[in-house]
Amino acid sequence: MKVFINKNIPEAGILLLQEKGINITVNPTENVLSRNEFIKICQENDVLLNVGANNLDEDFFQQCPNLKGIALFSVGFDAVNIPSANKRKIPVGNTPDVLSRATSDIAFLLMQSVARKSFYSHKKIINGKWESFNALENLGQELYGKTLGIFGLGRIGFEMAQKCKAAFGMNIIYHNRSHNENAEKELDAKYVDFETLLSKSDVLSVHSNYSEENNELFNKNAFAKMKSNAIFINTARGKFHNEDDLFYALTNNVIWGAGLDVTNPEPMKKDNPLLSLSNCCILPHIGSATYEARNAMAVCAAQNIIALFENKKMPFCVNEEVYL
Ligand SMILES: NC(=O)C1=CN([C@@H]2O[C@H](COP(=O)(O)OP(=O)(O)OC[C@H]3O[C@@H](n4cnc5c(N)ncnc54)[C@H](OP(=O)(O)O)[C@@H]3O)[C@@H](O)[C@H]2O)C=CC1
Ligand SMILES: O=CC(=O)O
């Protein structure tokens, strides 16, 4: 079985695969492969360990008929056309749980950074704009006892809610398609409809998986229904928000601030107007970027491939229906 890894991953995963005698090729170039180069190599391999946001759509599957499995180096699987994989009985593995702590840390960090304008204040020093103490400048807001609204309270959302409750005694409301009974019991989280989530949240943090039906759900209409003191956090996927509408909301006092670990497109251009705002903090998709999380993700991805190699079910599979 031949495995192609399109970008290098931590050694922990590579060693596990090598110990099993699995034939792996790691993309030898530092460059991102073009779509054609990527497909050509996938055609010559049985398994793809995919790092980053390659679009694994119907066209990809059609062009790579020899593929027997895909191991994602991510928990999100929105870049994979699951019906196309299912049609060909191709299992798709992901890396759940092991990155929830790191990613919720980034959501928490962004929330505080926005509340206290920390990125902008740092930039002021760099730009030589730290002037004498002014009682009316650089004012932020405190989060104690405020309401955290979570759109998509699953693994990462739960950890974000847990941190906000423990640190600031925040009240938790959430909107999912179904109830998260564990969060209701453990965190006293209250299920609300989407409109209530918008109107009642002081901080609204997006943690749902992305799908087309939710494209730009956070748009002009949604921002208009939020509180004027609200902070919008998105660490899920950039396609959840409309960037022009967010810019309008941030520059017209519709909402108070925003923190993004994800943008649309990625990478964000350096002259993006959102980067110049005092009330917007942006990070370059670093949710899972800790040694601990990335090592554990490499192990999960390797375990998925080893299972395939041993004709077993992938332990972390997003389309278990292929095994029926
Ligand atoms: N910034 C970063 O680096 C990272 C980003 N992520 C992103 O975070 C996402 C979430 O990961 P994780 O917490 O592990 O996933 P989970 O599957 O555990 O949680 C997702 C939650 O979203 C809810 N949800 C799904 N669809 C909808 C919908 N249409 N409307 C409302 N709620 C919905 C689900 O509940 P229900 O089914 O009941 O609706 C579920 O509770 C990933 O898919 C990925 O996009 C993940 C890791 C790192
Ligand atoms: O965005 C990262 C992921 O794991 O999904």
GROMACS .gro file of C-alpha atoms and ligand atoms in nm:
model
  377
    1MET     CA    1   0.000   0.000   0.000
    2LYS     CA    2   0.142   0.337  -0.106
    3VAL     CA    3   0.066   0.648   0.098
    4PHE     CA    4   0.118   1.004  -0.022
    5ILE     CA    5   0.154   1.280   0.239
    6ASN     CA    6   0.112   1.615   0.065
    7LYS     CA    7   0.290   1.825   0.333
    8ASN     CA    8   0.518   1.716   0.613
    9ILE     CA    9   0.361   1.618   0.946
   10PRO     CA   10   0.513   1.562   1.294
   11GLU     CA   11   0.749   1.268   1.322
   12ALA     CA   12   0.522   1.082   1.567
   13GLY     CA   13   0.290   0.994   1.278
   14ILE     CA   14   0.565   0.916   1.029
   15LEU     CA   15   0.736   0.676   1.273
   16LEU     CA   16   0.414   0.485   1.337
   17LEU     CA   17   0.364   0.433   0.964
   18GLN     CA   18   0.728   0.332   0.912
   19GLU     CA   19   0.712   0.083   1.201
   20LYS     CA   20   0.432  -0.094   1.014
   21GLY     CA   21   0.643  -0.106   0.698
   22ILE     CA   22   0.399   0.120   0.511
   23ASN     CA   23   0.544   0.275   0.197
   24ILE     CA   24   0.514   0.652   0.239
   25THR     CA   25   0.610   0.942   0.017
   26VAL     CA   26   0.616   1.287   0.172
   27ASN     CA   27   0.588   1.574  -0.075
   28PRO     CA   28   0.957   1.656  -0.116
   29THR     CA   29   0.905   2.018  -0.217
   30GLU     CA   30   0.848   2.308   0.018
   31ASN     CA   31   0.595   2.441  -0.232
   32VAL     CA   32   0.223   2.388  -0.235
   33LEU     CA   33   0.152   2.151  -0.524
   34SER     CA   34  -0.058   2.273  -0.814
   35ARG     CA   35  -0.393   2.094  -0.857
   36ASN     CA   36  -0.251   1.898  -1.152
   37GLU     CA   37   0.066   1.796  -0.968
   38PHE     CA   38  -0.140   1.696  -0.665
   39ILE     CA   39  -0.382   1.482  -0.866
   40LYS     CA   40  -0.099   1.319  -1.063
   41ILE     CA   41   0.070   1.199  -0.743
   42CYS     CA   42  -0.259   1.087  -0.588
   43GLN     CA   43  -0.322   0.878  -0.902
   44GLU     CA   44  -0.004   0.682  -0.826
   45ASN     CA   45  -0.095   0.614  -0.461
   46ASP     CA   46  -0.350   0.410  -0.264
   47VAL     CA   47  -0.394   0.650   0.025
   48LEU     CA   48  -0.373   1.027   0.064
   49LEU     CA   49  -0.279   1.183   0.396
   50ASN     CA   50  -0.409   1.531   0.328
   51VAL     CA   51  -0.270   1.834   0.507
   52GLY     CA   52  -0.442   2.167   0.430
   53ALA     CA   53  -0.742   2.268   0.230
   54ASN     CA   54  -0.721   2.074  -0.097
   55ASN     CA   55  -1.060   2.048  -0.259
   56LEU     CA   56  -1.135   1.675  -0.267
   57ASP     CA   57  -1.440   1.702  -0.490
   58GLU     CA   58  -1.613   1.468  -0.739
   59ASP     CA   59  -1.360   1.563  -1.008
   60PHE     CA   60  -1.074   1.465  -0.775
   61PHE     CA   61  -1.227   1.125  -0.700
   62GLN     CA   62  -1.300   1.065  -1.070
   63GLN     CA   63  -0.941   1.141  -1.158
   64CYS     CA   64  -0.796   0.922  -0.881
   65PRO     CA   65  -0.969   0.587  -0.926
   66ASN     CA   66  -0.698   0.394  -0.739
   67LEU     CA   67  -0.751   0.569  -0.406
   68LYS     CA   68  -0.858   0.336  -0.125
   69GLY     CA   69  -0.863   0.577   0.164
   70ILE     CA   70  -0.814   0.935   0.278
   71ALA     CA   71  -0.668   1.037   0.612
   72LEU     CA   72  -0.723   1.404   0.685
   73PHE     CA   73  -0.483   1.599   0.903
   74SER     CA   74  -0.779   1.795   1.043
   75VAL     CA   75  -1.105   1.740   1.222
   76GLY     CA   76  -1.301   1.944   0.965
   77PHE     CA   77  -1.394   1.747   0.655
   78ASP     CA   78  -1.580   2.017   0.463
   79ALA     CA   79  -1.322   2.005   0.180
   80VAL     CA   80  -1.416   1.644   0.102
   81ASN     CA   81  -1.718   1.555  -0.106
   82ILE     CA   82  -1.842   1.275   0.121
   83PRO     CA   83  -2.109   1.141  -0.122
   84SER     CA   84  -1.832   1.104  -0.384
   85ALA     CA   85  -1.618   0.910  -0.136
   86ASN     CA   86  -1.917   0.698  -0.030
   87LYS     CA   87  -2.004   0.610  -0.389
   88ARG     CA   88  -1.658   0.457  -0.420
   89LYS     CA   89  -1.655   0.307  -0.067
   90ILE     CA   90  -1.355   0.521   0.027
   91PRO     CA   91  -1.325   0.574   0.404
   92VAL     CA   92  -1.231   0.926   0.514
   93GLY     CA   93  -1.058   0.965   0.850
   94ASN     CA   94  -1.014   1.279   1.059
   95THR     CA   95  -0.850   1.386   1.388
   96PRO     CA   96  -1.125   1.462   1.643
   97ASP     CA   97  -1.086   1.557   2.013
   98VAL     CA   98  -0.706   1.591   2.022
   99LEU     CA   99  -0.721   1.950   1.893
  100SER     CA  100  -1.029   2.065   2.084
  101ARG     CA  101  -0.831   2.212   2.373
  102ALA     CA  102  -0.587   2.402   2.150
  103THR     CA  103  -0.859   2.534   1.919
  104SER     CA  104  -1.086   2.645   2.203
  105ASP     CA  105  -0.782   2.816   2.358
  106ILE     CA  106  -0.755   3.025   2.042
  107ALA     CA  107  -1.125   3.114   2.049
  108PHE     CA  108  -1.084   3.215   2.414
  109LEU     CA  109  -0.770   3.413   2.334
  110LEU     CA  110  -0.943   3.597   2.049
  111MET     CA  111  -1.243   3.676   2.270
  112GLN     CA  112  -1.021   3.841   2.529
  113SER     CA  113  -0.801   4.008   2.268
  114VAL     CA  114  -1.106   4.170   2.110
  115ALA     CA  115  -1.260   4.264   2.445
  116ARG     CA  116  -0.938   4.445   2.543
  117LYS     CA  117  -0.825   4.559   2.194
  118SER     CA  118  -0.491   4.391   2.252
  119PHE     CA  119  -0.372   4.340   1.893
  120TYR     CA  120  -0.447   4.702   1.803
  121SER     CA  121  -0.281   4.833   2.119
  122HIS     CA  122   0.030   4.629   2.040
  123LYS     CA  123   0.035   4.775   1.688
  124LYS     CA  124   0.013   5.124   1.840
  125ILE     CA  125   0.342   5.071   2.024
  126ILE     CA  126   0.510   4.941   1.709
  127ASN     CA  127   0.382   5.244   1.520
  128GLY     CA  128   0.518   5.484   1.784
  129LYS     CA  129   0.168   5.582   1.900
  130TRP     CA  130   0.198   5.499   2.273
  131GLU     CA  131   0.128   5.836   2.421
  132SER     CA  132   0.079   5.953   2.780
  133PHE     CA  133  -0.186   5.789   2.999
  134ASN     CA  134  -0.536   5.883   2.891
  135ALA     CA  135  -0.832   5.782   3.110
  136LEU     CA  136  -1.066   5.769   2.813
  137GLU     CA  137  -0.851   5.580   2.563
  138ASN     CA  138  -0.802   5.212   2.482
  139LEU     CA  139  -1.112   5.114   2.675
  140GLY     CA  140  -1.229   4.757   2.649
  141GLN     CA  141  -1.509   4.563   2.808
  142GLU     CA  142  -1.516   4.301   3.084
  143LEU     CA  143  -1.668   3.962   3.025
  144TYR     CA  144  -1.773   3.868   3.378
  145GLY     CA  145  -2.129   3.731   3.395
  146LYS     CA  146  -2.194   3.798   3.027
  147THR     CA  147  -2.364   3.560   2.785
  148LEU     CA  148  -2.165   3.337   2.555
  149GLY     CA  149  -2.361   3.210   2.255
  150ILE     CA  150  -2.218   2.912   2.072
  151PHE     CA  151  -2.319   2.824   1.719
  152GLY     CA  152  -2.232   2.452   1.695
  153LEU     CA  153  -2.176   2.327   2.046
  154GLY     CA  154  -1.981   2.005   1.984
  155ARG     CA  155  -1.633   1.905   2.099
  156ILE     CA  156  -1.457   2.243   2.054
  157GLY     CA  157  -1.763   2.448   2.146
  158PHE     CA  158  -1.793   2.253   2.470
  159GLU     CA  159  -1.434   2.333   2.569
  160MET     CA  160  -1.481   2.701   2.483
  161ALA     CA  161  -1.799   2.714   2.693
  162GLN     CA  162  -1.624   2.536   2.981
  163LYS     CA  163  -1.338   2.789   2.982
  164CYS     CA  164  -1.571   3.090   2.961
  165LYS     CA  165  -1.786   2.961   3.245
  166ALA     CA  166  -1.487   2.881   3.466
  167ALA     CA  167  -1.297   3.203   3.397
  168PHE     CA  168  -1.576   3.460   3.377
  169GLY     CA  169  -1.890   3.290   3.509
  170MET     CA  170  -2.045   3.341   3.166
  171ASN     CA  171  -2.394   3.209   3.094
  172ILE     CA  172  -2.401   2.967   2.804
  173ILE     CA  173  -2.662   2.958   2.530
  174TYR     CA  174  -2.621   2.758   2.209
  175HIS     CA  175  -2.778   2.662   1.880
  176ASN     CA  176  -2.727   2.323   1.714
  177ARG     CA  177  -2.955   2.107   1.504
  178SER     CA  178  -2.998   1.879   1.806
  179HIS     CA  179  -2.961   1.921   2.180
  180ASN     CA  180  -2.623   1.869   2.346
  181GLU     CA  181  -2.747   1.704   2.664
  182ASN     CA  182  -2.403   1.678   2.818
  183ALA     CA  183  -2.349   2.055   2.787
  184GLU     CA  184  -2.694   2.123   2.928
  185LYS     CA  185  -2.614   1.902   3.229
  186GLU     CA  186  -2.249   1.992   3.287
  187LEU     CA  187  -2.250   2.362   3.192
  188ASP     CA  188  -2.616   2.453   3.234
  189ALA     CA  189  -2.610   2.549   2.865
  190LYS     CA  190  -2.949   2.657   2.732
  191TYR     CA  191  -3.067   2.560   2.385
  192VAL     CA  192  -3.205   2.856   2.186
  193ASP     CA  193  -3.321   2.917   1.831
  194PHE     CA  194  -3.086   3.095   1.593
  195GLU     CA  195  -3.261   3.432   1.625
  196THR     CA  196  -3.232   3.422   2.004
  197LEU     CA  197  -2.865   3.325   1.976
  198LEU     CA  198  -2.809   3.639   1.770
  199SER     CA  199  -3.006   3.875   1.990
  200LYS     CA  200  -2.893   3.753   2.333
  201SER     CA  201  -2.521   3.679   2.293
  202ASP     CA  202  -2.260   3.920   2.425
  203VAL     CA  203  -2.001   3.695   2.267
  204LEU     CA  204  -2.106   3.476   1.975
  205SER     CA  205  -1.855   3.205   1.891
  206VAL     CA  206  -1.886   2.982   1.584
  207HIS     CA  207  -1.780   2.618   1.631
  208SER     CA  208  -2.002   2.430   1.386
  209ASN     CA  209  -1.881   2.212   1.103
  210TYR     CA  210  -1.915   2.400   0.777
  211SER     CA  211  -2.149   2.295   0.499
  212GLU     CA  212  -2.292   2.483   0.199
  213GLU     CA  213  -2.626   2.539   0.373
  214ASN     CA  214  -2.443   2.760   0.624
  215ASN     CA  215  -2.249   2.962   0.370
  216GLU     CA  216  -2.222   3.323   0.492
  217LEU     CA  217  -2.483   3.262   0.760
  218PHE     CA  218  -2.327   3.551   0.949
  219ASN     CA  219  -2.410   3.830   0.709
  220LYS     CA  220  -2.560   4.178   0.720
  221ASN     CA  221  -2.898   4.047   0.840
  222ALA     CA  222  -2.745   3.839   1.116
  223PHE     CA  223  -2.509   4.113   1.239
  224ALA     CA  224  -2.802   4.359   1.244
  225LYS     CA  225  -2.981   4.135   1.496
  226MET     CA  226  -2.682   4.118   1.731
  227LYS     CA  227  -2.621   4.346   2.029
  228SER     CA  228  -2.416   4.656   1.963
  229ASN     CA  229  -2.173   4.544   2.236
  230ALA     CA  230  -2.142   4.194   2.084
  231ILE     CA  231  -1.814   4.024   1.995
  232PHE     CA  232  -1.820   3.782   1.700
  233ILE     CA  233  -1.563   3.500   1.711
  234ASN     CA  234  -1.505   3.257   1.425
  235THR     CA  235  -1.251   2.978   1.461
  236ALA     CA  236  -1.453   2.731   1.250
  237ARG     CA  237  -1.438   2.823   0.881
  238GLY     CA  238  -1.411   3.159   0.701
  239LYS     CA  239  -1.708   3.078   0.478
  240PHE     CA  240  -1.940   3.114   0.779
  241HIS     CA  241  -1.921   3.493   0.757
  242ASN     CA  242  -1.953   3.746   0.479
  243GLU     CA  243  -1.642   3.959   0.502
  244ASP     CA  244  -1.783   4.280   0.351
  245ASP     CA  245  -2.083   4.261   0.584
  246LEU     CA  246  -1.853   4.203   0.880
  247PHE     CA  247  -1.645   4.504   0.783
  248TYR     CA  248  -1.962   4.715   0.761
  249ALA     CA  249  -2.084   4.589   1.100
  250LEU     CA  250  -1.749   4.666   1.263
  251THR     CA  251  -1.718   5.015   1.117
  252ASN     CA  252  -2.079   5.124   1.175
  253ASN     CA  253  -2.119   5.025   1.542
  254VAL     CA  254  -2.351   4.739   1.449
  255ILE     CA  255  -2.138   4.504   1.662
  256TRP     CA  256  -1.851   4.582   1.892
  257GLY     CA  257  -1.570   4.363   1.765
  258ALA     CA  258  -1.462   4.043   1.592
  259GLY     CA  259  -1.193   3.779   1.633
  260LEU     CA  260  -1.112   3.546   1.345
  261ASP     CA  261  -0.880   3.249   1.317
  262VAL     CA  262  -1.029   3.167   0.977
  263THR     CA  263  -1.088   3.385   0.673
  264ASN     CA  264  -1.222   3.350   0.323
  265PRO     CA  265  -1.002   3.309   0.129
  266GLU     CA  266  -0.698   3.184   0.317
  267PRO     CA  267  -0.435   3.314   0.330
  268MET     CA  268  -0.582   3.661   0.384
  269LYS     CA  269  -0.414   3.937   0.181
  270LYS     CA  270  -0.201   4.176   0.386
  271ASP     CA  271  -0.396   4.481   0.263
  272ASN     CA  272  -0.731   4.340   0.376
  273PRO     CA  273  -0.920   4.633   0.537
  274LEU     CA  274  -1.022   4.420   0.837
  275LEU     CA  275  -0.655   4.415   0.940
  276SER     CA  276  -0.657   4.790   0.991
  277LEU     CA  277  -0.946   4.799   1.238
  278SER     CA  278  -0.904   4.862   1.610
  279ASN     CA  279  -1.189   4.620   1.688
  280CYS     CA  280  -1.083   4.318   1.484
  281CYS     CA  281  -0.820   4.058   1.577
  282ILE     CA  282  -0.713   3.811   1.310
  283LEU     CA  283  -0.492   3.503   1.333
  284PRO     CA  284  -0.369   3.285   1.045
  285HIS     CA  285  -0.566   2.964   1.115
  286ILE     CA  286  -0.357   2.847   1.410
  287GLY     CA  287  -0.633   2.679   1.614
  288SER     CA  288  -0.460   2.342   1.639
  289ALA     CA  289  -0.106   2.477   1.616
  290THR     CA  290   0.048   2.345   1.939
  291TYR     CA  291   0.314   2.076   1.962
  292GLU     CA  292   0.073   1.866   2.167
  293ALA     CA  293  -0.222   1.888   1.930
  294ARG     CA  294  -0.021   1.849   1.609
  295ASN     CA  295   0.167   1.545   1.741
  296ALA     CA  296  -0.160   1.385   1.847
  297MET     CA  297  -0.318   1.469   1.508
  298ALA     CA  298  -0.027   1.297   1.334
  299VAL     CA  299  -0.085   0.988   1.548
  300CYS     CA  300  -0.461   0.985   1.472
  301ALA     CA  301  -0.395   1.018   1.098
  302ALA     CA  302  -0.138   0.737   1.112
  303GLN     CA  303  -0.377   0.516   1.311
  304ASN     CA  304  -0.643   0.568   1.044
  305ILE     CA  305  -0.399   0.459   0.773
  306ILE     CA  306  -0.271   0.162   0.972
  307ALA     CA  307  -0.630   0.041   1.018
  308LEU     CA  308  -0.679   0.059   0.642
  309PHE     CA  309  -0.352  -0.130   0.590
  310GLU     CA  310  -0.473  -0.402   0.830
  311ASN     CA  311  -0.819  -0.422   0.669
  312LYS     CA  312  -0.983  -0.280   0.980
  313LYS     CA  313  -1.222   0.011   1.026
  314MET     CA  314  -1.055   0.349   1.063
  315PRO     CA  315  -1.078   0.444   1.433
  316PHE     CA  316  -1.170   0.806   1.344
  317CYS     CA  317  -1.391   0.782   1.040
  318VAL     CA  318  -1.635   1.049   0.921
  319ASN     CA  319  -1.824   0.825   0.677
  320GLU     CA  320  -1.875   0.498   0.861
  321GLU     CA  321  -2.150   0.418   0.611
  322VAL     CA  322  -1.880   0.289   0.374
  323TYR     CA  323  -1.835  -0.010   0.607
  324LEU     CA  324  -2.203  -0.119   0.593
  325LIG     N1  325  -0.934   2.709   1.352
  325LIG     C1  326  -0.884   2.588   1.352
  325LIG     O1  327  -0.765   2.568   1.342
  325LIG     C2  328  -0.976   2.471   1.367
  325LIG     C3  329  -1.107   2.476   1.320
  325LIG     N2  330  -1.189   2.369   1.338
  325LIG     C4  331  -1.329   2.378   1.291
  325LIG     O2  332  -1.414   2.351   1.401
  325LIG     C5  333  -1.521   2.268   1.356
  325LIG     C6  334  -1.585   2.196   1.472
  325LIG     O3  335  -1.504   2.092   1.522
  325LIG     P1  336  -1.558   1.996   1.639
  325LIG     O4  337  -1.605   2.074   1.756
  325LIG     O5  338  -1.456   1.891   1.660
  325LIG     O6  339  -1.686   1.933   1.567
  325LIG     P2  340  -1.813   1.866   1.633
  325LIG     O7  341  -1.872   1.780   1.527
  325LIG     O8  342  -1.778   1.804   1.763
  325LIG     O9  343  -1.909   1.990   1.663
  325LIG     C7  344  -1.975   2.059   1.565
  325LIG     C8  345  -2.111   2.102   1.618
  325LIG    O10  346  -2.175   2.178   1.518
  325LIG     C9  347  -2.313   2.147   1.519
  325LIG     N3  348  -2.367   2.171   1.385
  325LIG    C10  349  -2.336   2.108   1.271
  325LIG     N4  350  -2.409   2.156   1.169
  325LIG    C11  351  -2.488   2.253   1.222
  325LIG    C12  352  -2.587   2.338   1.169
  325LIG     N5  353  -2.621   2.333   1.040
  325LIG     N6  354  -2.649   2.425   1.251
  325LIG    C13  355  -2.616   2.430   1.382
  325LIG     N7  356  -2.523   2.350   1.440
  325LIG    C14  357  -2.461   2.263   1.360
  325LIG    C15  358  -2.320   2.000   1.558
  325LIG    O11  359  -2.440   1.969   1.628
  325LIG     P3  360  -2.569   1.911   1.551
  325LIG    O12  361  -2.522   1.795   1.470
  325LIG    O13  362  -2.662   1.876   1.662
  325LIG    O14  363  -2.619   2.024   1.468
  325LIG    C16  364  -2.201   1.987   1.653
  325LIG    O15  365  -2.243   2.002   1.785
  325LIG    C17  366  -1.453   2.179   1.251
  325LIG    O16  367  -1.547   2.122   1.162
  325LIG    C18  368  -1.359   2.275   1.183
  325LIG    O17  369  -1.425   2.340   1.075
  325LIG    C19  370  -1.145   2.256   1.398
  325LIG    C20  371  -1.017   2.246   1.445
  325LIG    C21  372  -0.920   2.352   1.431
  326LIG     O1  373  -0.912   2.365   1.065
  326LIG     C1  374  -0.864   2.269   1.117
  326LIG     C2  375  -0.932   2.145   1.136
  326LIG     O2  376  -0.873   2.057   1.201
  326LIG     O3  377  -1.043   2.129   1.086
   0.00000   0.00000   0.00000
